[in-house]
């Protein structure tokens, strides 16, 4: 795709292929409009990547592996460079980090190391939806990574959201019954309960429990994606869904893309010990993922696993110290963004509103007019700011009046200019209708 075409494809193609183009758009928008300030992509802040220092951690893991296996450091190094175990070589350290940092009670044998969270999604969705009529559930709007996986696998992804006053348990019952009448069966429910991408919102513990109850009742596997949980700016963390799950319906997805860097392509799926009460079912699903993985990436790069392992060893098992500075940076950017939005829209606060996320990389802005394809192009081309229409993440075309703003990989000066450019566009539109 030539420069400039990704944006055009994303904003002109029909729904499904448009969804698939969004990933390209996210990656290429900055190239298409090099002078524009981009609130489009939720990339981690590059200022905190210390690749030279992290590379120095590889020998630490090598020495650790040598000691664990009773081998020489030389042999352990050769083993790292060789094809490796499909499920990974840093599972103990990853399980330990999840226990310490995320309070997840898991052991190494529950962990499958994947090439980022994306590979875990690509393995799990078709493993869950094997029969014609098997569908995935997701909230709408949702992370484009799950939509793309389902679309490419030819698996329908059905939006689910409780109606006003309805519990998640009830919504799952209603949706499941409606799907059954159409000959369809929901097999999985993907969600990001902590600082959702794209909305920045958090599900309360009561909502999480209600989802688990509904999913257990209807034998739906929850895919709990948590790339942003370590980036909480204030308030108390909510218990993860996997830790609230006593029956065994939650697969937890972790990634080092945000806490370290995306180039590693190291993530993990934590499998439940029992799936809907059955150890055999849990083993079958884990075995199937592993088998699929062995024919997709064979194993996750042991070089980057060794880097993650080495960093974890150097940090005594926790990433809390390393994410402290980036977390403060994201918090400062969130403050800058909501501050500049409040300033720019001080005379329009009745019609332009936004949320103030307690963590993560994103917030959503509500506008009093539809903001979609052509509006995004106009903003980028004529106003020099790139924002994402929320409809790009929508499964049913809803949220036409919203945009997603990412504040992660910017500095407050850029946020100030970008918000001011966006406000100029919005206020121009408001004037033209009044
Ligand atoms: C919701 C969500 N899941 C997962 C990821 C990270 O995926 P990966 O681990 O493949 O880099 C992202 C990154 O943008 C995300 O927003």
Coordinates of C-alpha atoms and ligand atoms in Angstrom, one line a residue:
X1 CA 0.0 0.0 0.0
X2 CA 1.5 3.3 -1.0
X3 CA 1.7 6.2 1.4
X4 CA -1.6 8.0 1.7
X5 CA -3.7 5.0 0.6
X6 CA -4.1 3.3 4.0
X7 CA -6.1 6.2 5.3
X8 CA -8.2 6.4 2.2
X9 CA -8.9 2.6 2.3
X10 CA -9.8 2.8 5.9
X11 CA -12.3 5.5 5.4
X12 CA -14.0 4.5 2.1
X13 CA -14.2 0.7 2.2
X14 CA -17.3 -1.2 3.3
X15 CA -17.6 -2.3 6.9
X16 CA -15.6 -5.5 7.2
X17 CA -12.7 -4.7 4.9
X18 CA -12.7 -1.2 6.4
X19 CA -12.2 -2.8 9.8
X20 CA -9.3 -4.7 8.5
X21 CA -7.8 -1.6 7.1
X22 CA -7.9 0.2 10.4
X23 CA -4.8 -1.6 11.6
X24 CA -3.0 -0.2 8.5
X25 CA -4.4 3.2 9.1
X26 CA -3.2 3.2 12.7
X27 CA 0.3 2.2 11.5
X28 CA 0.5 4.5 8.5
X29 CA -1.5 7.6 9.4
X30 CA 1.5 9.3 10.8
X31 CA 3.4 8.7 7.5
X32 CA 0.4 9.9 5.4
X33 CA 0.2 13.2 7.3
X34 CA 3.7 13.7 8.6
X35 CA 3.0 17.2 9.9
X36 CA -0.2 16.3 11.7
X37 CA -0.3 15.6 15.4
X38 CA -1.5 12.1 15.9
X39 CA -4.0 11.1 18.6
X40 CA -4.6 8.0 16.5
X41 CA -2.4 5.2 17.7
X42 CA -2.0 4.0 21.2
X43 CA 1.7 3.3 21.0
X44 CA 3.7 3.2 24.2
X45 CA 6.0 6.2 24.8
X46 CA 9.3 5.6 23.0
X47 CA 11.2 7.8 25.5
X48 CA 11.1 4.8 28.0
X49 CA 12.5 2.1 25.7
X50 CA 15.9 1.2 26.9
X51 CA 16.9 -1.4 24.4
X52 CA 20.6 -1.2 25.1
X53 CA 20.1 -1.9 28.8
X54 CA 17.5 -4.5 28.2
X55 CA 19.7 -6.4 25.8
X56 CA 22.3 -6.6 28.6
X57 CA 19.7 -8.6 30.6
X58 CA 19.9 -11.5 28.2
X59 CA 23.0 -13.0 29.8
X60 CA 21.3 -12.9 33.1
X61 CA 18.6 -15.2 31.8
X62 CA 21.2 -17.3 30.1
X63 CA 23.0 -17.8 33.4
X64 CA 19.7 -18.5 35.2
X65 CA 18.8 -21.1 32.5
X66 CA 22.2 -22.7 32.8
X67 CA 21.9 -23.0 36.6
X68 CA 18.3 -24.4 36.4
X69 CA 19.3 -27.0 33.9
X70 CA 22.7 -27.8 35.4
X71 CA 24.4 -26.8 32.1
X72 CA 27.2 -24.5 31.2
X73 CA 26.4 -21.0 30.3
X74 CA 27.7 -21.7 26.8
X75 CA 25.3 -24.6 26.3
X76 CA 22.4 -22.6 27.8
X77 CA 23.1 -19.9 25.2
X78 CA 23.0 -22.4 22.4
X79 CA 19.7 -23.7 23.7
X80 CA 18.3 -20.2 23.6
X81 CA 19.4 -19.8 20.0
X82 CA 17.8 -23.2 19.1
X83 CA 14.2 -24.0 18.3
X84 CA 12.4 -24.0 21.7
X85 CA 9.6 -25.4 23.7
X86 CA 6.3 -24.3 22.0
X87 CA 4.8 -23.0 25.3
X88 CA 7.8 -20.9 26.1
X89 CA 11.0 -20.8 28.2
X90 CA 10.2 -18.0 30.7
X91 CA 6.9 -19.3 32.0
X92 CA 8.1 -19.5 35.6
X93 CA 9.2 -15.9 35.6
X94 CA 6.1 -14.7 33.8
X95 CA 3.8 -16.5 36.2
X96 CA 5.8 -14.9 39.1
X97 CA 5.4 -11.4 37.6
X98 CA 1.7 -11.9 37.2
X99 CA 1.4 -13.1 40.8
X100 CA 3.4 -10.1 42.1
X101 CA 2.2 -7.3 39.8
X102 CA -1.3 -8.4 38.8
X103 CA -2.2 -10.5 41.9
X104 CA -3.1 -13.4 39.7
X105 CA -2.7 -16.8 41.4
X106 CA -1.2 -18.8 38.5
X107 CA 1.6 -21.3 38.0
X108 CA 4.0 -21.7 35.1
X109 CA 2.1 -24.7 33.7
X110 CA -0.9 -22.5 33.1
X111 CA 1.1 -20.1 31.0
X112 CA 1.6 -20.2 27.2
X113 CA 4.0 -17.6 26.0
X114 CA 2.8 -16.1 22.7
X115 CA 4.1 -13.7 20.1
X116 CA 2.3 -10.8 21.7
X117 CA -1.3 -10.8 22.8
X118 CA -2.2 -10.8 19.1
X119 CA -1.0 -14.3 18.5
X120 CA -2.9 -15.5 21.6
X121 CA -6.1 -14.0 20.1
X122 CA -5.4 -15.6 16.7
X123 CA -4.9 -19.0 18.3
X124 CA -7.8 -18.9 20.8
X125 CA -10.7 -17.6 18.6
X126 CA -10.7 -20.4 16.0
X127 CA -10.0 -22.9 18.8
X128 CA -13.2 -21.9 20.5
X129 CA -15.3 -21.4 17.4
X130 CA -14.9 -24.7 15.6
X131 CA -18.4 -25.5 14.4
X132 CA -20.5 -23.5 11.8
X133 CA -22.7 -21.1 13.8
X134 CA -20.1 -20.7 16.6
X135 CA -19.7 -17.0 17.3
X136 CA -17.6 -14.6 19.4
X137 CA -19.1 -11.9 21.7
X138 CA -17.4 -8.6 22.3
X139 CA -18.4 -5.2 23.6
X140 CA -18.9 -2.5 21.1
X141 CA -16.7 -0.5 20.4
X142 CA -13.9 -3.0 20.8
X143 CA -10.2 -3.5 20.2
X144 CA -9.6 -3.9 16.5
X145 CA -7.2 -6.8 17.1
X146 CA -10.0 -9.1 18.0
X147 CA -12.3 -7.9 15.2
X148 CA -9.5 -8.5 12.7
X149 CA -8.8 -12.1 14.0
X150 CA -12.5 -13.0 13.8
X151 CA -13.0 -11.5 10.4
X152 CA -10.0 -13.2 8.9
X153 CA -11.1 -16.6 10.4
X154 CA -14.6 -16.1 9.0
X155 CA -16.1 -16.1 12.5
X156 CA -18.9 -13.8 13.3
X157 CA -18.4 -11.4 16.2
X158 CA -21.6 -10.3 17.9
X159 CA -21.8 -7.1 19.9
X160 CA -23.1 -7.4 23.5
X161 CA -23.9 -4.6 26.0
X162 CA -26.5 -4.6 28.8
X163 CA -29.6 -2.4 28.2
X164 CA -30.4 0.4 30.7
X165 CA -30.9 -1.3 34.1
X166 CA -30.0 -4.7 32.9
X167 CA -27.2 -6.8 34.4
X168 CA -24.5 -8.4 32.4
X169 CA -25.7 -11.8 33.5
X170 CA -29.2 -11.0 32.0
X171 CA -27.7 -9.5 28.8
X172 CA -25.6 -12.6 28.3
X173 CA -28.8 -14.7 28.8
X174 CA -30.8 -12.6 26.4
X175 CA -28.1 -12.5 23.7
X176 CA -27.4 -16.2 24.0
X177 CA -31.1 -17.1 23.6
X178 CA -31.5 -14.7 20.6
X179 CA -28.4 -16.3 18.9
X180 CA -29.7 -19.8 19.6
X181 CA -32.9 -19.0 17.8
X182 CA -30.7 -18.2 14.8
X183 CA -28.8 -21.5 15.1
X184 CA -25.7 -19.7 16.6
X185 CA -23.8 -20.5 19.7
X186 CA -21.5 -17.9 21.5
X187 CA -18.3 -19.6 22.5
X188 CA -16.1 -16.7 23.7
X189 CA -16.5 -13.2 25.0
X190 CA -13.5 -10.9 24.4
X191 CA -13.1 -7.8 26.6
X192 CA -10.6 -5.4 28.2
X193 CA -12.1 -4.8 31.6
X194 CA -9.3 -2.4 32.7
X195 CA -8.8 0.8 30.8
X196 CA -10.5 -0.4 27.7
X197 CA -9.2 0.3 24.2
X198 CA -10.9 2.3 22.7
X199 CA -13.0 3.9 25.5
X200 CA -10.6 4.0 28.5
X201 CA -13.4 2.7 30.8
X202 CA -13.2 0.1 33.6
X203 CA -15.7 -2.6 34.5
X204 CA -16.6 -2.6 38.2
X205 CA -16.1 -5.8 40.3
X206 CA -19.9 -6.3 40.3
X207 CA -20.0 -6.2 36.5
X208 CA -17.1 -8.6 36.2
X209 CA -18.8 -11.0 38.6
X210 CA -22.0 -10.7 36.6
X211 CA -20.2 -11.5 33.3
X212 CA -18.5 -14.5 34.9
X213 CA -21.8 -15.8 36.2
X214 CA -23.5 -15.4 32.8
X215 CA -20.5 -17.0 31.0
X216 CA -20.3 -20.0 33.3
X217 CA -24.1 -20.5 32.9
X218 CA -23.8 -20.5 29.1
X219 CA -20.3 -22.1 28.8
X220 CA -18.8 -19.0 27.2
X221 CA -15.0 -18.6 27.6
X222 CA -14.0 -15.1 28.7
X223 CA -10.9 -13.6 27.0
X224 CA -9.7 -11.1 29.6
X225 CA -7.2 -8.8 27.8
X226 CA -5.2 -6.6 30.1
X227 CA -2.4 -4.6 28.4
X228 CA -3.0 -1.4 30.4
X229 CA -3.6 -2.7 33.9
X230 CA -0.1 -1.6 35.1
X231 CA -0.8 1.9 34.0
X232 CA -3.3 3.0 36.7
X233 CA -2.9 6.7 37.6
X234 CA -5.1 6.8 40.7
X235 CA -7.8 4.9 42.5
X236 CA -7.8 1.3 43.6
X237 CA -7.3 -1.6 41.1
X238 CA -10.3 -3.8 40.5
X239 CA -9.7 -7.6 40.9
X240 CA -8.9 -9.3 37.6
X241 CA -11.6 -11.5 36.2
X242 CA -9.4 -14.6 36.3
X243 CA -9.0 -14.0 40.0
X244 CA -12.8 -13.8 40.5
X245 CA -13.4 -16.9 38.5
X246 CA -14.0 -20.0 40.6
X247 CA -15.6 -22.2 38.0
X248 CA -12.9 -21.7 35.3
X249 CA -14.2 -19.7 32.4
X250 CA -11.5 -17.0 32.0
X251 CA -8.4 -17.1 29.9
X252 CA -6.2 -14.1 30.9
X253 CA -4.1 -12.4 28.2
X254 CA -0.9 -10.5 29.1
X255 CA 1.6 -8.6 27.0
X256 CA 5.0 -7.0 27.5
X257 CA 4.3 -4.6 24.5
X258 CA 3.3 -1.8 26.8
X259 CA 5.3 -2.5 30.0
X260 CA 8.5 -3.1 28.0
X261 CA 8.2 -2.6 24.3
X262 CA 6.1 -4.0 21.4
X263 CA 9.1 -5.1 19.3
X264 CA 9.7 -8.0 21.7
X265 CA 6.5 -9.6 20.5
X266 CA 6.2 -11.4 23.9
X267 CA 2.8 -11.9 25.5
X268 CA 1.1 -14.8 27.4
X269 CA -2.1 -16.6 27.8
X270 CA -2.9 -17.8 31.3
X271 CA -5.2 -20.8 31.0
X272 CA -7.7 -21.7 33.7
X273 CA -6.8 -24.8 35.8
X274 CA -10.4 -26.1 35.2
X275 CA -12.6 -25.1 32.3
X276 CA -16.2 -25.0 33.4
X277 CA -15.3 -27.2 36.3
X278 CA -13.4 -29.8 34.2
X279 CA -9.6 -30.3 34.4
X280 CA -9.8 -32.4 31.2
X281 CA -11.5 -29.6 29.2
X282 CA -8.9 -27.1 30.4
X283 CA -6.1 -29.5 29.3
X284 CA -7.8 -30.0 26.0
X285 CA -8.1 -26.3 25.2
X286 CA -4.5 -25.6 26.4
X287 CA -3.3 -28.5 24.3
X288 CA -5.1 -27.3 21.3
X289 CA -3.6 -23.8 21.6
X290 CA -0.2 -25.3 21.9
X291 CA -0.7 -27.5 18.9
X292 CA -2.0 -24.6 16.8
X293 CA 0.9 -22.5 18.0
X294 CA 3.4 -25.1 16.9
X295 CA 2.2 -24.6 13.3
X296 CA 2.0 -20.8 13.4
X297 CA 5.1 -19.4 15.1
X298 CA 6.6 -22.8 16.3
X299 CA 7.7 -21.0 19.5
X300 CA 7.9 -17.4 20.5
X301 CA 11.4 -16.0 19.8
X302 CA 13.6 -17.3 22.6
X303 CA 15.9 -14.3 22.2
X304 CA 13.2 -11.9 23.1
X305 CA 11.8 -14.2 25.8
X306 CA 15.3 -14.3 27.2
X307 CA 15.3 -10.5 27.3
X308 CA 12.0 -10.4 29.1
X309 CA 13.3 -13.2 31.5
X310 CA 16.5 -11.3 32.1
X311 CA 14.7 -8.0 32.8
X312 CA 12.4 -9.8 35.3
X313 CA 15.4 -11.4 37.0
X314 CA 17.1 -8.0 37.2
X315 CA 13.9 -6.5 38.7
X316 CA 13.3 -9.3 41.2
X317 CA 10.3 -10.6 39.4
X318 CA 8.3 -7.4 39.1
X319 CA 7.9 -4.7 36.5
X320 CA 6.5 -2.2 39.0
X321 CA 9.7 -0.1 39.3
X322 CA 10.2 0.0 35.5
X323 CA 6.7 1.1 34.7
X324 CA 6.7 3.8 37.3
X325 CA 8.2 6.6 35.0
X326 CA 6.1 5.7 32.0
X327 CA 3.0 5.5 34.2
X328 CA 3.7 9.0 35.5
X329 CA 4.2 10.2 31.9
X330 CA 0.8 8.8 30.8
X331 CA -0.8 10.3 33.8
X332 CA 0.7 13.7 33.0
X333 CA -0.5 13.3 29.4
X334 CA -4.0 12.4 30.5
X335 CA -4.1 15.5 32.7
X336 CA -2.8 17.6 29.9
X337 CA -5.4 16.3 27.5
X338 CA -8.4 16.7 29.8
X339 CA -7.1 20.1 30.9
X340 CA -6.7 21.4 27.3
X341 CA -10.1 19.9 26.3
X342 CA -11.7 21.7 29.2
X343 CA -10.0 24.9 28.2
X344 CA -10.8 24.7 24.5
X345 CA -14.4 23.7 25.0
X346 CA -15.1 25.9 28.0
X347 CA -18.0 27.5 26.1
X348 CA -19.3 24.3 24.7
X349 CA -19.2 22.0 27.7
X350 CA -22.9 21.3 27.3
X351 CA -22.4 19.6 23.9
X352 CA -18.8 18.4 23.8
X353 CA -17.9 16.0 26.6
X354 CA -15.2 13.4 27.4
X355 CA -14.3 10.9 30.0
X356 CA -11.3 11.1 32.4
X357 CA -9.8 7.6 32.5
X358 CA -8.1 6.5 35.7
X359 CA -5.4 4.9 33.6
X360 CA -4.4 3.5 30.2
X361 CA -3.7 5.3 26.9
X362 CA -7.1 6.5 25.6
X363 CA -10.2 8.6 26.2
X364 CA -13.3 9.2 24.2
X365 CA -14.9 12.5 23.2
X366 CA -18.6 12.9 22.5
X367 CA -19.5 15.4 19.8
X368 CA -22.9 16.9 18.9
X369 CA -22.5 15.7 15.3
X370 CA -21.4 12.6 13.5
X371 CA -17.7 12.1 13.1
X372 CA -16.7 9.4 10.7
X373 CA -14.9 8.8 7.5
X374 CA -14.8 12.1 5.8
X375 CA -14.5 14.1 9.0
X376 CA -11.3 12.2 10.0
X377 CA -9.8 13.0 6.6
X378 CA -10.7 16.6 6.8
X379 CA -9.3 17.0 10.3
X380 CA -6.0 15.4 9.2
X381 CA -5.6 17.2 5.9
X382 CA -6.9 20.7 6.8
X383 CA -6.4 20.9 10.5
X384 CA -3.2 18.8 11.0
X385 CA -4.6 16.5 13.7
X386 CA -5.4 12.8 13.4
X387 CA -8.2 11.4 15.6
X388 CA -9.9 8.1 15.3
X389 CA -13.7 8.0 14.7
X390 CA -15.1 5.6 17.4
X391 CA -17.1 3.9 14.5
X392 CA -13.8 2.4 13.4
X393 CA -13.9 0.2 16.5
X394 CA -17.7 -0.3 16.4
X395 CA -19.2 -3.7 15.6
X396 CA -22.6 -2.3 14.7
X397 CA -21.9 1.2 13.4
X398 CA -23.0 2.8 16.6
X399 CA -21.0 5.6 18.4
X400 CA -21.2 7.8 15.4
X401 CA -20.7 11.0 17.5
X402 CA -17.5 9.9 19.2
X403 CA -13.8 9.9 18.6
X404 CA -11.0 8.2 20.4
X405 CA -8.0 10.2 21.4
X406 CA -4.8 8.4 22.4
X407 CA -2.5 10.4 24.7
X408 CA 0.3 7.9 25.2
X409 CA 3.2 8.7 22.8
X410 CA 3.2 12.5 22.9
X411 CA 4.4 15.3 25.2
X412 CA 2.1 17.9 26.7
X413 CA 3.1 20.6 24.1
X414 CA 2.0 18.3 21.3
X415 CA -1.2 17.5 23.2
X416 CA -1.9 21.2 23.6
X417 CA -1.4 21.9 19.8
X418 CA -3.4 18.8 18.8
X419 CA -6.3 19.6 21.1
X420 CA -6.3 23.2 19.9
X421 CA -6.4 22.0 16.2
X422 CA -9.1 19.5 16.9
X423 CA -11.1 22.2 18.8
X424 CA -10.8 24.6 15.8
X425 CA -12.3 22.0 13.6
X426 CA -15.1 21.1 16.1
X427 CA -15.9 24.8 16.8
X428 CA -16.0 25.5 13.1
X429 CA -18.6 22.7 12.7
X430 CA -20.6 24.0 15.6
X431 CA -20.7 27.5 14.1
X432 CA -21.7 26.2 10.7
X433 CA -24.8 24.4 12.2
X434 CA -25.9 27.3 14.5
Ligands
LIG1 C1 -6.6 -4.1 23.9 C2 -5.2 -4.5 23.4 N1 -4.8 -5.7 23.5 C3 -3.6 -6.1 23.2 C4 -2.7 -5.1 22.7 C5 -1.2 -5.5 22.5 O1 -1.1 -6.5 21.6 P1 0.4 -7.2 21.4 O2 0.7 -7.9 22.7 O3 0.1 -8.1 20.3 O4 1.3 -6.1 21.0 C6 -3.1 -3.9 22.5 C7 -2.2 -2.9 21.9 O5 -2.5 -2.0 21.2 C8 -4.4 -3.5 22.9 O6 -4.8 -2.2 22.8

